[in-house]
Amino acid sequence: MTDDAQLGGLDPFELLDREAARLEDYLSRLGDREWSQPSRCPGWSIRDVLAHLTATEDYHQACLDGTVQAYMGQIAAKGATDLTAANALGIAELSDLGPQRLMARWVTADAEARRRFRQRGEGLVDTSVGDYPNRWQAFHVASELATHADDIHVPVTAAERAERCEWRTRVSRFALAETKPDLTVTAEDGRTHVAGQGIDVTVDGDEFVEAVAGRLDETSSLEPAARAVLSATP
């Protein structure tokens, strides 16, 4: 099992609440024209990202209900053979909802999932890889919300920037080590050193978070091979 020392002292449920609040506050203030603006996700508008978040809540509920295999079977029956297809299906199935109705649906489902994750505490949840520590799953969901907040350009205030970067860096180290256990991932004076699979790099916090989330492109100073190794995105 992956060493979770990087997560020590962090409260995943507080992080979940915080990132959800940032998203809700930002989305609630968007005007009609802003919903169609592009996000950082290729081909997705801001509204599409919200639709993706809303569709993903069905998976979170299945995790908490212990019905993930049934959920995945339903997705496969609709023709989704991989994660990209499943994401596209989730967005397409919500295409008839306007932004405000979509927002209301996500807010309600997300609040319920966060309540149940917190209630589950140190227990286990069902996932696509079987039983899994609930706290770890909550960290992954908080990180996903944070990544998608950045995808739709939610502002990061000066007051929250340093702390947000710090926890996201720690969670990203854990996620990378968990996904690619043959890598050596260590903290070095606020930066992250990663060795293995043909790379040996030391990366600053923000760039490391972006790398693990699969958000770096050719504008990065990192070589393509390093970007590929550092990405923990399926």
Short mmCIF file of C-alpha atoms in Angstrom, two decimals:
data_model
loop_
_atom_site.label_atom_id
_atom_site.label_comp_id
_atom_site.label_asym_id
_atom_site.label_seq_id
_atom_site.Cartn_x
_atom_site.Cartn_y
_atom_site.Cartn_z
CA MET A 1 0.00 0.00 0.00
CA THR A 2 1.22 3.50 -0.85
CA ASP A 3 2.89 5.47 1.95
CA ASP A 4 0.54 8.36 2.77
CA ALA A 5 2.96 10.33 4.93
CA GLN A 6 2.62 13.22 2.45
CA LEU A 7 -1.00 13.59 3.54
CA GLY A 8 -0.25 13.92 7.24
CA GLY A 9 -1.99 16.86 8.93
CA LEU A 10 -4.30 17.52 5.99
CA ASP A 11 -8.07 17.26 6.36
CA PRO A 12 -9.47 15.97 3.04
CA PHE A 13 -13.05 16.83 3.99
CA GLU A 14 -12.15 20.44 4.72
CA LEU A 15 -10.30 20.63 1.39
CA LEU A 16 -13.35 19.19 -0.37
CA ASP A 17 -15.63 21.76 1.20
CA ARG A 18 -13.26 24.60 0.37
CA GLU A 19 -12.84 23.72 -3.30
CA ALA A 20 -16.57 23.10 -3.76
CA ALA A 21 -17.29 26.52 -2.26
CA ARG A 22 -14.81 28.20 -4.60
CA LEU A 23 -16.47 26.59 -7.61
CA GLU A 24 -20.00 27.35 -6.49
CA ASP A 25 -19.20 30.98 -5.75
CA TYR A 26 -17.54 31.51 -9.13
CA LEU A 27 -20.13 29.67 -11.21
CA SER A 28 -23.03 31.41 -9.49
CA ARG A 29 -21.74 34.77 -10.76
CA LEU A 30 -21.29 33.85 -14.44
CA GLY A 31 -23.34 35.66 -17.06
CA ASP A 32 -25.08 33.95 -19.96
CA ARG A 33 -22.25 34.53 -22.43
CA GLU A 34 -19.55 33.27 -20.09
CA TRP A 35 -20.87 29.70 -19.96
CA SER A 36 -19.84 29.12 -23.56
CA GLN A 37 -16.28 30.35 -23.05
CA PRO A 38 -13.58 27.69 -23.56
CA SER A 39 -12.00 25.94 -20.60
CA ARG A 40 -8.51 24.47 -20.51
CA CYS A 41 -10.00 21.07 -21.37
CA PRO A 42 -9.80 20.69 -25.17
CA GLY A 43 -13.24 21.03 -26.74
CA TRP A 44 -15.00 21.75 -23.45
CA SER A 45 -16.69 25.01 -22.56
CA ILE A 46 -17.14 26.16 -18.97
CA ARG A 47 -20.65 24.72 -19.11
CA ASP A 48 -19.22 21.38 -20.30
CA VAL A 49 -16.89 21.27 -17.30
CA LEU A 50 -19.87 21.83 -14.99
CA ALA A 51 -21.76 19.06 -16.83
CA HIS A 52 -18.75 16.77 -16.32
CA LEU A 53 -18.65 17.57 -12.61
CA THR A 54 -22.38 16.89 -12.37
CA ALA A 55 -22.13 13.56 -14.21
CA THR A 56 -19.17 12.54 -12.02
CA GLU A 57 -21.37 12.85 -8.93
CA ASP A 58 -23.12 9.67 -10.08
CA TYR A 59 -19.81 7.86 -9.69
CA HIS A 60 -19.24 9.37 -6.25
CA GLN A 61 -22.67 8.19 -5.12
CA ALA A 62 -21.92 4.71 -6.46
CA CYS A 63 -18.66 4.71 -4.48
CA LEU A 64 -20.55 5.52 -1.31
CA ASP A 65 -23.42 3.12 -2.09
CA GLY A 66 -21.09 0.23 -2.94
CA THR A 67 -22.50 -0.07 -6.47
CA VAL A 68 -19.53 0.91 -8.65
CA GLN A 69 -19.50 -2.28 -10.72
CA ALA A 70 -23.19 -1.85 -11.55
CA TYR A 71 -22.57 1.80 -12.41
CA MET A 72 -19.66 0.93 -14.71
CA GLY A 73 -21.78 -1.76 -16.34
CA GLN A 74 -24.47 0.80 -17.12
CA ILE A 75 -21.92 3.15 -18.67
CA ALA A 76 -20.45 0.35 -20.77
CA ALA A 77 -23.92 -0.66 -21.94
CA LYS A 78 -24.34 2.85 -23.35
CA GLY A 79 -21.23 2.40 -25.49
CA ALA A 80 -18.53 4.03 -23.36
CA THR A 81 -15.45 1.82 -23.67
CA ASP A 82 -12.92 4.11 -21.97
CA LEU A 83 -12.72 7.14 -19.68
CA THR A 84 -12.77 9.66 -22.54
CA ALA A 85 -15.93 8.14 -23.96
CA ALA A 86 -17.53 7.95 -20.50
CA ASN A 87 -16.79 11.65 -19.91
CA ALA A 88 -18.26 12.60 -23.29
CA LEU A 89 -21.35 10.51 -22.57
CA GLY A 90 -21.85 12.20 -19.20
CA ILE A 91 -21.77 15.65 -20.77
CA ALA A 92 -24.03 14.63 -23.66
CA GLU A 93 -26.67 13.18 -21.35
CA LEU A 94 -26.99 16.56 -19.61
CA SER A 95 -27.15 18.64 -22.78
CA ASP A 96 -30.83 19.49 -22.27
CA LEU A 97 -30.17 21.31 -18.99
CA GLY A 98 -29.48 25.03 -18.99
CA PRO A 99 -26.58 26.30 -16.86
CA GLN A 100 -28.76 27.30 -13.90
CA ARG A 101 -30.57 23.94 -13.69
CA LEU A 102 -27.27 22.15 -14.17
CA MET A 103 -25.72 24.25 -11.42
CA ALA A 104 -28.55 23.46 -9.01
CA ARG A 105 -28.21 19.76 -9.73
CA TRP A 106 -24.45 19.75 -9.17
CA VAL A 107 -24.64 21.81 -5.97
CA THR A 108 -27.19 19.43 -4.44
CA ALA A 109 -25.41 16.22 -5.46
CA ASP A 110 -21.97 17.51 -4.50
CA ALA A 111 -23.14 18.64 -1.05
CA GLU A 112 -24.66 15.22 -0.40
CA ALA A 113 -21.51 13.40 -1.52
CA ARG A 114 -19.29 15.61 0.63
CA ARG A 115 -21.54 14.99 3.64
CA ARG A 116 -21.32 11.25 3.13
CA PHE A 117 -17.54 11.25 2.56
CA ARG A 118 -17.11 13.12 5.83
CA GLN A 119 -19.51 10.77 7.61
CA ARG A 120 -17.62 7.70 6.34
CA GLY A 121 -14.44 8.98 7.98
CA GLU A 122 -11.72 6.35 8.26
CA GLY A 123 -13.80 3.65 6.59
CA LEU A 124 -13.70 2.28 3.06
CA VAL A 125 -15.57 3.16 -0.12
CA ASP A 126 -16.19 1.15 -3.27
CA THR A 127 -14.19 2.32 -6.31
CA SER A 128 -13.22 1.14 -9.78
CA VAL A 129 -10.28 -0.67 -8.14
CA GLY A 130 -12.34 -2.16 -5.30
CA ASP A 131 -12.46 -1.20 -1.65
CA TYR A 132 -10.38 1.90 -1.04
CA PRO A 133 -9.67 4.17 1.96
CA ASN A 134 -12.38 6.83 2.14
CA ARG A 135 -9.91 9.55 3.22
CA TRP A 136 -7.74 8.88 0.19
CA GLN A 137 -10.74 9.04 -2.11
CA ALA A 138 -11.75 12.36 -0.57
CA PHE A 139 -8.27 13.73 -1.29
CA HIS A 140 -8.56 12.64 -4.92
CA VAL A 141 -11.98 14.27 -5.29
CA ALA A 142 -10.73 17.50 -3.69
CA SER A 143 -7.81 17.51 -6.11
CA GLU A 144 -10.17 16.92 -9.05
CA LEU A 145 -12.35 19.86 -8.00
CA ALA A 146 -9.27 22.05 -7.67
CA THR A 147 -8.00 21.05 -11.11
CA HIS A 148 -11.35 21.76 -12.76
CA ALA A 149 -11.58 25.08 -10.92
CA ASP A 150 -8.30 26.02 -12.58
CA ASP A 151 -9.62 24.66 -15.89
CA ILE A 152 -12.46 27.19 -15.85
CA HIS A 153 -10.25 30.03 -14.62
CA VAL A 154 -11.56 30.40 -11.06
CA PRO A 155 -9.34 33.15 -9.58
CA VAL A 156 -6.88 32.24 -6.84
CA THR A 157 -6.51 35.02 -4.32
CA ALA A 158 -3.14 36.06 -2.94
CA ALA A 159 -4.30 34.98 0.52
CA GLU A 160 -5.02 31.40 -0.54
CA ARG A 161 -2.31 30.86 -3.15
CA ALA A 162 0.54 29.54 -0.97
CA GLU A 163 -1.56 27.19 1.17
CA ARG A 164 -3.46 25.88 -1.84
CA CYS A 165 -0.25 25.16 -3.72
CA GLU A 166 1.21 23.41 -0.67
CA TRP A 167 -1.65 20.96 -0.14
CA ARG A 168 -2.07 20.30 -3.83
CA THR A 169 1.64 19.56 -4.16
CA ARG A 170 1.46 17.07 -1.29
CA VAL A 171 -1.62 15.35 -2.67
CA SER A 172 -0.05 15.27 -6.13
CA ARG A 173 3.07 13.58 -4.74
CA PHE A 174 0.87 10.95 -3.15
CA ALA A 175 -1.18 10.46 -6.32
CA LEU A 176 1.89 10.07 -8.53
CA ALA A 177 3.56 7.61 -6.15
CA GLU A 178 0.32 5.64 -5.94
CA THR A 179 -0.23 5.56 -9.70
CA LYS A 180 3.40 4.84 -10.61
CA PRO A 181 4.98 3.00 -7.65
CA ASP A 182 8.25 2.42 -9.54
CA LEU A 183 8.99 6.15 -9.33
CA THR A 184 10.88 7.74 -6.45
CA VAL A 185 8.95 10.85 -5.41
CA THR A 186 10.46 13.03 -2.68
CA ALA A 187 10.10 16.56 -1.33
CA GLU A 188 13.18 18.79 -1.59
CA ASP A 189 12.97 22.28 -0.07
CA GLY A 190 9.43 22.89 -1.29
CA ARG A 191 10.10 21.35 -4.70
CA THR A 192 9.52 17.75 -5.82
CA HIS A 193 12.19 15.37 -7.05
CA VAL A 194 11.06 12.50 -9.26
CA ALA A 195 13.33 9.75 -10.55
CA GLY A 196 12.59 6.63 -12.58
CA GLN A 197 11.21 5.58 -15.96
CA GLY A 198 14.09 7.40 -17.62
CA ILE A 199 13.69 10.78 -15.94
CA ASP A 200 15.39 12.57 -13.06
CA VAL A 201 13.80 15.98 -12.49
CA THR A 202 13.14 18.48 -9.73
CA VAL A 203 9.99 20.54 -10.24
CA ASP A 204 8.49 23.61 -8.55
CA GLY A 205 5.13 23.28 -6.79
CA ASP A 206 2.73 24.79 -9.32
CA GLU A 207 4.36 23.11 -12.30
CA PHE A 208 4.43 19.75 -10.50
CA VAL A 209 0.70 20.00 -9.70
CA GLU A 210 -0.05 20.85 -13.33
CA ALA A 211 2.15 17.98 -14.52
CA VAL A 212 0.45 15.37 -12.35
CA ALA A 213 -2.94 16.66 -13.49
CA GLY A 214 -1.87 16.27 -17.12
CA ARG A 215 -2.20 19.98 -17.82
CA LEU A 216 1.29 20.82 -19.10
CA ASP A 217 1.91 21.41 -22.80
CA GLU A 218 4.81 22.32 -25.06
CA THR A 219 5.18 25.69 -23.31
CA SER A 220 6.56 23.86 -20.26
CA SER A 221 10.29 23.73 -19.69
CA LEU A 222 9.97 20.00 -19.06
CA GLU A 223 10.73 17.60 -21.89
CA PRO A 224 7.77 15.67 -23.37
CA ALA A 225 9.07 12.40 -21.87
CA ALA A 226 9.16 13.96 -18.40
CA ARG A 227 5.67 15.41 -18.80
CA ALA A 228 4.35 11.98 -19.76
CA VAL A 229 5.96 10.27 -16.77
CA LEU A 230 4.77 12.93 -14.32
CA SER A 231 1.16 12.74 -15.48
CA ALA A 232 -1.10 10.62 -13.29
CA THR A 233 -4.13 11.32 -15.47
CA PRO A 234 -5.59 8.19 -17.15
#
